[in-house]
CSV table of C-alpha atoms in Angstrom, one decimal:
chain,number,residue,atom,x,y,z
A,242,MET,CA,35.4,-151.5,9.6
A,243,ALA,CA,36.1,-151.3,12.6
A,244,VAL,CA,35.3,-147.3,12.1
A,245,SER,CA,32.1,-148.1,10.4
A,246,THR,CA,31.3,-150.2,13.0
A,247,ARG,CA,31.7,-148.1,16.1
A,248,ARG,CA,29.8,-145.0,14.4
A,249,ALA,CA,26.8,-147.5,13.9
A,250,ARG,CA,26.9,-148.2,17.0
A,251,GLY,CA,27.4,-144.6,18.4
A,252,GLN,CA,24.1,-143.7,15.7
A,253,ALA,CA,22.4,-146.6,17.5
A,254,LEU,CA,23.2,-145.2,20.9
A,255,ALA,CA,22.3,-141.7,19.7
A,256,VAL,CA,18.7,-143.0,18.6
A,257,THR,CA,18.2,-145.5,21.9
A,258,ALA,CA,18.9,-142.8,23.8
A,259,GLY,CA,16.4,-140.3,22.5
A,260,VAL,CA,14.0,-143.1,22.5
A,261,MET,CA,14.5,-143.6,26.0
A,262,ALA,CA,14.2,-140.2,27.0
A,263,SER,CA,10.7,-140.0,25.2
A,264,ASN,CA,9.6,-143.1,27.1
A,265,ALA,CA,10.5,-141.9,30.1
A,266,SER,CA,9.1,-137.9,29.7
A,267,GLY,CA,6.0,-139.6,29.2
A,268,TYR,CA,6.3,-142.3,32.2
A,269,LEU,CA,6.6,-138.8,33.8
A,270,LEU,CA,4.0,-137.4,32.9
A,271,THR,CA,1.8,-140.7,34.0
A,272,VAL,CA,3.4,-140.5,37.8
A,273,VAL,CA,2.6,-136.3,37.8
A,274,ALA,CA,-1.1,-136.4,36.5
A,275,ALA,CA,-1.8,-139.3,39.0
A,276,ARG,CA,-0.8,-137.5,41.8
A,277,ALA,CA,-2.5,-133.9,40.3
A,278,LEU,CA,-5.5,-134.8,39.5
A,279,ALA,CA,-8.6,-136.3,40.8
A,280,PRO,CA,-8.9,-140.1,39.6
A,281,ALA,CA,-12.0,-138.9,37.1
A,282,ALA,CA,-9.9,-136.2,35.8
A,283,PHE,CA,-6.6,-138.7,35.2
A,284,GLY,CA,-9.0,-141.6,33.9
A,285,GLU,CA,-9.8,-138.6,31.6
A,286,LEU,CA,-6.5,-137.6,30.3
A,287,GLY,CA,-5.2,-141.1,30.1
A,288,ALA,CA,-8.3,-142.0,27.5
A,289,LEU,CA,-7.6,-138.6,25.5
A,290,LEU,CA,-3.4,-139.1,25.5
A,291,ALA,CA,-4.4,-142.1,24.0
A,292,VAL,CA,-6.7,-141.2,21.0
A,293,LEU,CA,-3.7,-138.5,20.6
A,294,LEU,CA,-1.6,-141.5,20.0
A,295,VAL,CA,-3.8,-142.2,17.4
A,296,GLY,CA,-3.2,-138.6,15.7
A,297,ALA,CA,0.3,-139.4,15.7
A,298,VAL,CA,0.2,-142.1,12.9
A,299,PRO,CA,-0.5,-139.7,10.1
A,300,ALA,CA,3.3,-138.4,11.5
A,301,MET,CA,4.7,-141.9,11.4
A,302,GLY,CA,3.2,-142.2,8.0
A,303,VAL,CA,4.7,-138.5,6.6
A,304,GLN,CA,8.0,-139.4,8.8
A,305,THR,CA,8.1,-142.9,6.6
A,306,VAL,CA,7.8,-142.1,3.3
A,307,VAL,CA,9.6,-138.8,3.9
A,308,ALA,CA,13.1,-141.0,4.7
A,309,LEU,CA,12.8,-143.3,2.3
A,310,ARG,CA,12.5,-140.8,-0.2
A,311,VAL,CA,15.6,-138.6,0.6
A,312,ALA,CA,17.8,-141.6,1.3
A,313,GLY,CA,16.9,-143.5,-2.5
A,314,HIS,CA,16.9,-140.1,-3.9
A,315,PRO,CA,19.8,-137.9,-2.0
A,316,GLY,CA,19.9,-135.4,-5.2
A,317,GLU,CA,16.6,-134.7,-5.1
A,318,CYS,CA,15.0,-131.8,-4.3
A,319,ARG,CA,13.5,-131.4,-0.8
A,320,ALA,CA,10.8,-128.6,-1.1
A,321,PRO,CA,8.4,-131.3,-2.5
A,322,LEU,CA,8.5,-132.9,0.1
A,323,ILE,CA,8.0,-130.2,2.8
A,324,GLY,CA,4.9,-129.3,1.1
A,325,LEU,CA,4.1,-132.9,1.0
A,326,GLY,CA,4.3,-132.6,5.2
A,327,LEU,CA,2.2,-129.7,5.6
A,328,ALA,CA,0.0,-130.5,3.3
A,329,VAL,CA,-1.1,-134.2,5.4
A,330,ALA,CA,-1.0,-131.8,8.9
A,331,SER,CA,-3.3,-129.3,7.4
A,332,VAL,CA,-5.7,-132.4,6.6
A,333,VAL,CA,-5.2,-134.3,9.7
A,334,ALA,CA,-5.8,-131.0,11.5
A,335,VAL,CA,-9.1,-130.5,10.0
A,336,LEU,CA,-9.9,-134.0,10.5
A,337,ALA,CA,-9.2,-133.3,14.4
A,338,GLY,CA,-11.1,-130.1,14.5
A,339,VAL,CA,-14.1,-132.0,12.8
A,340,ALA,CA,-13.7,-135.0,15.4
A,341,VAL,CA,-13.8,-132.7,18.7
A,342,PRO,CA,-17.5,-133.0,19.5
A,343,VAL,CA,-17.6,-137.1,18.5
A,344,ILE,CA,-14.3,-137.4,20.9
A,345,VAL,CA,-16.1,-135.5,23.9
A,346,GLY,CA,-19.2,-137.2,23.6
A,347,VAL,CA,-17.7,-140.9,23.1
A,348,LEU,CA,-15.4,-139.9,25.5
A,349,ARG,CA,-17.6,-138.3,28.4
A,350,VAL,CA,-15.6,-135.0,28.7
A,351,GLY,CA,-16.8,-132.4,31.0
A,352,ASP,CA,-14.1,-129.6,29.3
A,353,VAL,CA,-14.8,-129.6,25.5
A,354,LEU,CA,-11.7,-126.9,25.6
A,355,ALA,CA,-9.4,-130.2,26.5
A,356,VAL,CA,-10.7,-131.9,23.1
A,357,VAL,CA,-10.0,-128.7,21.2
A,358,TRP,CA,-6.4,-128.5,22.3
A,359,LEU,CA,-6.0,-131.9,21.7
A,360,ALA,CA,-7.4,-131.4,17.9
A,361,CYS,CA,-4.6,-128.2,18.0
A,362,ALA,CA,-1.8,-130.4,19.2
A,363,VAL,CA,-2.1,-133.3,16.1
A,364,GLY,CA,-1.2,-131.0,13.7
A,365,PRO,CA,2.6,-130.0,14.7
A,366,LEU,CA,2.9,-133.5,15.6
A,367,THR,CA,2.8,-134.3,12.2
A,368,VAL,CA,4.7,-131.9,11.1
A,369,ASN,CA,7.6,-133.5,13.4
A,370,GLY,CA,7.1,-136.7,12.1
A,371,LEU,CA,8.6,-134.6,8.3
A,372,TRP,CA,11.3,-133.4,10.3
A,373,HIS,CA,11.8,-136.8,11.7
A,374,GLY,CA,11.7,-138.2,8.5
A,375,LEU,CA,14.2,-136.0,7.0
A,376,LEU,CA,16.9,-136.6,9.5
A,377,GLN,CA,16.4,-139.7,9.6
A,378,GLY,CA,16.8,-140.2,5.4
A,379,ARG,CA,19.6,-138.2,5.6
A,380,GLN,CA,21.0,-140.5,8.7
A,381,ARG,CA,22.0,-137.4,10.8
A,382,PHE,CA,21.1,-140.3,13.5
A,383,ALA,CA,22.4,-138.0,16.5
A,384,VAL,CA,20.6,-135.1,15.7
A,385,PHE,CA,17.7,-137.4,15.3
A,386,GLY,CA,18.2,-138.9,18.7
A,387,ALA,CA,18.7,-135.6,20.2
A,388,PHE,CA,15.7,-133.9,18.8
A,389,VAL,CA,13.2,-137.1,20.0
A,390,ALA,CA,14.2,-136.1,23.0
A,391,ALA,CA,14.1,-132.2,23.0
A,392,GLU,CA,10.2,-132.7,21.1
A,393,ALA,CA,9.3,-135.3,24.3
A,394,GLY,CA,10.8,-132.8,26.6
A,395,LEU,CA,8.9,-129.8,25.4
A,396,ARG,CA,5.9,-131.9,25.3
A,397,VAL,CA,5.6,-133.4,28.8
A,398,GLY,CA,7.1,-130.4,29.8
A,399,GLY,CA,4.7,-128.1,28.5
A,400,ALA,CA,1.9,-130.6,30.3
A,401,LEU,CA,3.4,-130.5,33.3
A,402,VAL,CA,3.1,-126.6,33.3
A,403,GLY,CA,0.0,-127.2,32.4
A,404,LEU,CA,-1.0,-129.5,35.6
A,405,VAL,CA,0.7,-127.1,37.6
A,406,ILE,CA,-1.4,-123.9,36.8
A,407,SER,CA,-4.2,-125.2,36.8
A,408,ARG,CA,-4.9,-128.6,37.9
A,409,SER,CA,-6.9,-129.7,35.0
A,410,THR,CA,-6.9,-132.1,32.4
A,411,THR,CA,-8.2,-129.2,29.9
A,412,GLY,CA,-4.6,-127.2,31.3
A,413,ALA,CA,-2.3,-130.2,30.5
A,414,LEU,CA,-3.5,-131.0,26.7
A,415,ALA,CA,-3.0,-126.8,26.3
A,416,GLY,CA,0.3,-127.6,27.6
A,417,VAL,CA,0.9,-130.3,24.8
A,418,ALA,CA,-0.6,-128.5,22.2
A,419,VAL,CA,1.6,-125.5,22.8
A,420,GLY,CA,5.3,-127.6,23.6
A,421,THR,CA,4.4,-129.4,20.5
A,422,ALA,CA,4.0,-126.3,18.2
A,423,VAL,CA,7.4,-125.0,19.8
A,424,SER,CA,9.2,-128.6,19.1
A,425,ALA,CA,7.6,-128.2,15.6
A,426,VAL,CA,9.4,-125.0,15.1
A,427,VAL,CA,12.6,-126.0,16.5
A,428,GLY,CA,12.6,-128.8,13.9
A,429,TRP,CA,12.1,-126.6,10.8
A,430,VAL,CA,15.2,-124.4,12.7
A,431,VAL,CA,17.2,-128.0,13.0
A,432,CYS,CA,16.4,-128.9,9.3
A,433,GLY,CA,17.7,-126.1,7.7
A,434,ARG,CA,14.3,-123.9,7.6
A,435,PRO,CA,13.5,-125.2,4.4
A,436,ARG,CA,10.2,-123.8,2.4
A,437,PRO,CA,7.6,-126.0,0.6
A,438,ALA,CA,6.9,-126.5,-2.7
A,439,ARG,CA,3.7,-128.3,-5.1
A,440,PHE,CA,4.4,-132.3,-4.7
A,441,PRO,CA,3.2,-135.1,-7.1
A,442,LEU,CA,-0.1,-136.8,-6.1
A,443,VAL,CA,1.8,-139.9,-5.8
A,444,ARG,CA,3.8,-139.1,-2.7
A,445,LEU,CA,0.3,-138.7,-1.2
A,446,ARG,CA,-0.8,-142.2,-2.1
A,447,GLU,CA,2.8,-143.2,-0.7
A,448,ALA,CA,1.9,-141.4,2.5
A,449,GLY,CA,-1.7,-143.1,2.5
A,450,HIS,CA,-0.2,-146.4,1.9
A,451,ALA,CA,2.2,-146.0,4.6
A,452,VAL,CA,-0.2,-144.4,7.3
A,453,GLN,CA,-2.5,-147.6,6.8
A,454,ALA,CA,0.2,-150.2,7.2
A,455,LEU,CA,1.2,-148.6,10.3
A,456,LEU,CA,-2.0,-148.0,12.4
A,457,ALA,CA,-2.5,-151.7,11.7
A,458,MET,CA,0.9,-151.7,13.4
A,459,VAL,CA,-0.4,-149.7,16.5
A,460,VAL,CA,-3.4,-151.7,16.6
A,461,LEU,CA,-1.7,-155.3,17.1
A,462,VAL,CA,1.0,-154.0,19.7
A,463,ASN,CA,-2.0,-152.5,21.9
A,464,LEU,CA,-4.5,-155.0,20.8
A,465,ASP,CA,-4.0,-157.9,23.7
A,466,LEU,CA,-4.3,-155.4,26.4
A,467,VAL,CA,-7.7,-154.5,25.1
A,468,LEU,CA,-8.8,-157.7,24.3
A,469,ALA,CA,-7.6,-158.5,28.2
A,470,ARG,CA,-9.6,-155.6,29.8
A,471,HIS,CA,-12.7,-157.0,27.6
A,472,VAL,CA,-12.4,-160.7,28.6
A,473,LEU,CA,-10.6,-160.7,32.0
A,474,PRO,CA,-12.1,-157.6,33.9
A,475,VAL,CA,-10.8,-159.1,37.3
A,476,SER,CA,-7.4,-160.5,35.9
A,477,SER,CA,-6.3,-157.3,33.6
A,478,GLY,CA,-4.2,-156.0,36.4
A,479,GLU,CA,-1.9,-158.9,35.6
A,480,TYR,CA,-2.0,-158.7,32.4
A,481,ALA,CA,-0.9,-155.6,32.2
A,482,VAL,CA,2.1,-155.9,34.5
A,483,GLY,CA,3.1,-158.3,32.1
A,484,ALA,CA,2.2,-156.1,29.0
A,485,VAL,CA,5.3,-154.1,30.4
A,486,LEU,CA,7.3,-156.8,29.1
A,487,THR,CA,5.7,-156.6,25.6
A,488,LYS,CA,6.6,-153.2,25.5
A,489,ILE,CA,10.3,-153.2,26.3
A,490,ALA,CA,10.9,-156.8,24.0
A,491,TYR,CA,9.2,-154.2,21.3
A,492,TRP,CA,11.3,-150.9,21.6
A,493,LEU,CA,14.1,-152.1,23.0
A,494,PRO,CA,15.4,-152.9,18.9
A,495,ASN,CA,13.3,-149.9,18.1
A,496,ALA,CA,16.8,-147.7,17.2
A,497,ILE,CA,17.8,-151.2,14.6
A,498,ALA,CA,14.1,-149.6,12.9
A,499,ILE,CA,14.9,-146.4,13.0
A,500,MET,CA,18.2,-146.8,11.2
A,501,ILE,CA,17.1,-149.8,8.9
A,502,LEU,CA,14.5,-147.9,7.3
A,503,PRO,CA,16.9,-145.4,5.1
A,504,ARG,CA,19.3,-148.0,4.4
A,505,LEU,CA,16.7,-150.1,2.6
A,506,ALA,CA,15.7,-147.5,0.2
A,507,SER,CA,19.4,-146.4,-0.2
A,508,ALA,CA,20.4,-150.5,-0.6
A,509,GLY,CA,17.6,-151.1,-3.0
A,510,ALA,CA,19.1,-148.1,-5.1
A,511,ARG,CA,22.7,-149.0,-5.2
A,512,ALA,CA,22.0,-152.7,-5.9
A,513,GLY,CA,19.2,-153.1,-8.2
A,514,HIS,CA,16.1,-154.5,-7.3
A,515,HIS,CA,15.4,-156.2,-4.0
A,516,THR,CA,19.1,-157.4,-3.6
A,517,GLY,CA,20.5,-155.0,-1.0
A,518,ARG,CA,17.4,-154.9,0.5
A,519,GLY,CA,17.0,-158.2,1.6
A,520,ARG,CA,20.8,-157.9,2.8
A,521,ALA,CA,19.5,-155.0,5.4
A,522,VAL,CA,16.5,-156.8,6.3
A,523,VAL,CA,18.6,-160.0,7.3
A,524,GLY,CA,20.5,-157.8,8.9
A,525,ALA,CA,18.4,-156.0,11.1
A,526,LEU,CA,16.6,-159.0,11.5
A,527,ALA,CA,19.3,-161.0,13.2
A,528,VAL,CA,20.1,-158.3,15.7
A,529,CYS,CA,16.5,-157.6,16.8
A,530,ALA,CA,16.7,-161.3,17.4
A,531,ALA,CA,19.7,-161.2,19.2
A,532,LEU,CA,18.4,-158.1,21.7
A,533,ASP,CA,15.0,-159.6,22.3
A,534,GLY,CA,16.4,-163.0,23.2
A,535,VAL,CA,18.3,-161.5,26.0
A,536,VAL,CA,14.7,-160.4,27.2
A,537,VAL,CA,13.5,-163.6,26.8
A,538,VAL,CA,15.9,-165.1,28.1
A,539,GLY,CA,15.7,-163.2,31.0
A,540,SER,CA,12.4,-163.1,31.8
A,541,VAL,CA,12.6,-167.1,31.7
A,542,LEU,CA,15.1,-166.9,34.7
A,543,PHE,CA,14.1,-163.5,36.7
A,544,GLY,CA,10.6,-163.6,35.7
A,545,SER,CA,8.9,-163.7,39.3
A,546,GLN,CA,11.5,-160.7,40.3
A,547,ALA,CA,10.2,-158.8,37.6
A,548,MET,CA,6.7,-159.1,38.1
A,549,ARG,CA,7.2,-157.7,41.4
A,550,LEU,CA,9.6,-155.1,40.3
A,551,ILE,CA,7.0,-153.6,37.5
A,552,GLY,CA,3.8,-154.6,39.6
A,553,GLY,CA,4.7,-153.8,43.1
A,554,GLN,CA,3.6,-155.6,46.2
A,555,SER,CA,0.1,-156.5,45.0
A,556,TYR,CA,1.7,-158.7,42.8
A,557,VAL,CA,3.9,-160.9,44.8
A,558,TYR,CA,1.9,-164.5,44.7
A,559,SER,CA,1.7,-163.6,41.1
A,560,VAL,CA,2.4,-167.2,38.7
A,561,LEU,CA,1.9,-165.5,35.9
A,562,ALA,CA,4.8,-166.4,33.4
A,563,LEU,CA,6.0,-163.4,32.0
A,564,TRP,CA,8.3,-164.8,29.2
A,565,PRO,CA,5.4,-165.7,26.8
A,566,PHE,CA,4.9,-161.3,26.8
A,567,ALA,CA,8.8,-161.2,25.8
A,568,VAL,CA,8.2,-163.2,23.2
A,569,VAL,CA,5.3,-161.1,22.1
A,570,GLY,CA,7.4,-157.9,22.3
A,571,SER,CA,10.1,-159.8,20.1
A,572,LEU,CA,7.7,-161.3,17.7
A,573,LEU,CA,6.5,-157.4,17.0
A,574,SER,CA,9.6,-156.0,16.3
A,575,LEU,CA,10.4,-158.2,14.1
A,576,ALA,CA,7.5,-157.8,12.4
A,577,GLN,CA,8.0,-153.7,11.9
A,578,ILE,CA,11.1,-154.6,10.4
A,579,LEU,CA,9.2,-157.0,7.5
A,580,LEU,CA,6.6,-154.2,7.6
A,581,PHE,CA,9.0,-151.1,6.8
A,582,ALA,CA,10.8,-153.1,4.2
A,583,ARG,CA,7.4,-154.1,2.3
A,584,ILE,CA,6.4,-150.4,2.9
A,585,ALA,CA,10.4,-149.7,1.0
A,586,GLY,CA,8.9,-151.9,-1.6
A,587,HIS,CA,5.6,-150.3,-2.1
A,588,ASP,CA,4.3,-153.2,-1.2
A,589,ARG,CA,0.6,-153.5,-0.1
A,590,ARG,CA,0.4,-157.1,1.0
A,591,ALA,CA,2.2,-156.2,4.8
A,592,THR,CA,-0.8,-154.0,5.3
A,593,LEU,CA,-3.2,-157.0,4.7
A,594,LEU,CA,-1.5,-159.6,6.5
A,595,THR,CA,-1.1,-156.9,9.5
A,596,TRP,CA,-4.6,-156.6,9.5
A,597,LEU,CA,-5.3,-160.5,9.3
A,598,ALA,CA,-2.9,-160.6,12.4
A,599,VAL,CA,-5.2,-158.4,14.1
A,600,ALA,CA,-8.1,-160.4,12.9
A,601,VAL,CA,-6.8,-163.8,14.2
A,602,GLU,CA,-5.6,-162.4,17.8
A,603,THR,CA,-9.2,-161.4,17.8
A,604,GLY,CA,-11.2,-164.1,16.9
A,605,LEU,CA,-8.8,-166.6,19.0
A,606,VAL,CA,-9.6,-164.3,21.9
A,607,LEU,CA,-13.2,-164.0,21.7
A,608,LEU,CA,-14.1,-167.2,20.6
A,609,TRP,CA,-11.3,-169.5,22.4
A,610,LEU,CA,-8.4,-168.1,24.5
A,611,ASN,CA,-10.2,-166.1,26.8
A,612,ASP,CA,-10.0,-168.3,30.6
A,613,SER,CA,-6.7,-166.6,32.0
A,614,PRO,CA,-4.0,-164.5,31.0
A,615,LEU,CA,-2.3,-167.2,29.6
A,616,GLU,CA,-4.6,-168.1,27.3
A,617,VAL,CA,-4.9,-164.3,25.9
A,618,VAL,CA,-1.3,-163.9,25.6
A,619,SER,CA,-0.9,-166.9,23.6
A,620,ALA,CA,-3.1,-165.8,21.1
A,621,ALA,CA,-1.2,-163.1,20.6
A,622,VAL,CA,1.9,-165.3,20.3
A,623,VAL,CA,0.7,-167.1,17.4
A,624,ALA,CA,-1.1,-163.7,15.9
A,625,THR,CA,2.1,-162.3,15.8
A,626,GLY,CA,4.3,-165.4,15.2
A,627,LEU,CA,2.3,-166.1,12.0
A,628,LEU,CA,2.7,-162.3,10.5
A,629,VAL,CA,6.3,-163.1,11.0
A,630,LEU,CA,6.2,-165.8,9.1
A,631,ALA,CA,3.9,-164.8,6.2
A,632,GLY,CA,6.4,-161.6,6.3
A,633,ALA,CA,9.3,-163.3,5.9
A,634,ALA,CA,8.1,-165.8,3.5
A,635,VAL,CA,7.1,-162.7,1.5
A,636,GLU,CA,10.6,-161.6,1.5
A,637,VAL,CA,11.5,-165.2,0.8
A,638,GLN,CA,9.7,-165.2,-2.6
A,639,ILE,CA,10.8,-161.6,-3.8
A,640,ARG,CA,14.2,-162.7,-3.5
A,641,HIS,CA,13.7,-165.8,-5.4
A,642,ARG,CA,11.7,-164.2,-8.0
A,643,ARG,CA,14.1,-161.2,-8.3
A,644,THR,CA,17.2,-163.8,-8.6
A,645,THR,CA,15.2,-165.5,-11.5
């Protein structure tokens, strides 16, 4: 038991280190770009990188489906899954290419080539989701963490080289595309140079379901910041500082979400029905709550210091409470575990519940809670709290149904 516990801790640390390195590299790109580009160009780059974040959702869907399939059917041939990942990447690349004129028009991008390079990055990004899923499903978490860090390093490194050479958004995105393509080749080698084969259409439907569910989660995670910008243009900067704590609470237990996904599949396969999955979900929720409990308590005790540390001298006199932001991030991390459990159980109710949470939060802010940052974050607490309660109710209902 002690050996197993030490191994689990080591795996969690490896995944956490990889995710932290990835996030840190993204922060480094932001800092360098802010100094290398003119304000207008920096805003343009930020908007295009936000589009790339949305473009990464299919990669997350492929990763989830592949990880579940590999973990739940360890003896099955992997070639059809490779074919699935490459097929989705091809479709996403074509759609990204078609969307280039739309993105140029909506974001008023001066150089069309910048958006072309952005579109070129989306396909390899989806392929990397395939490699993530294979490593995650095999529970090779140390290699997974190293690849996540290497992928981010190549992507951000390419962007930095492009910035240094061209001092332009186009150069930065060209570097992103090249770095992402190189990392996709590295992932192929790391995963043993697998070859593709035809796949059943049911795998494509599973991927589509996962993409829808994860898109809803991505929207919910970023929604309050967008709404605050809309209803509180003067105080949106203060809200953005608080939202940093939301992201910290959301990402801190991310290793648990990554590690639990394949175990949901393998536990269900071993125990039959949902008994094994239920135990795995309860354990993951408990660990997430314990980790984020530290963040919430810390934000209560040291909120003013954290505000100054995150925002700098401009927010020395801010009286905004940070603990509600930590609560939102904590609830989002719990909602993510429950969402993965439903995806693993091929249950589409979680997707509907997540979109309903998006609607509830939007309605609360636009119609009622919009006079202060505290009111906006309160709407986020209510919406995410209701989502967690609804998701937990679904889990309890399923476990009761399977045991009667």
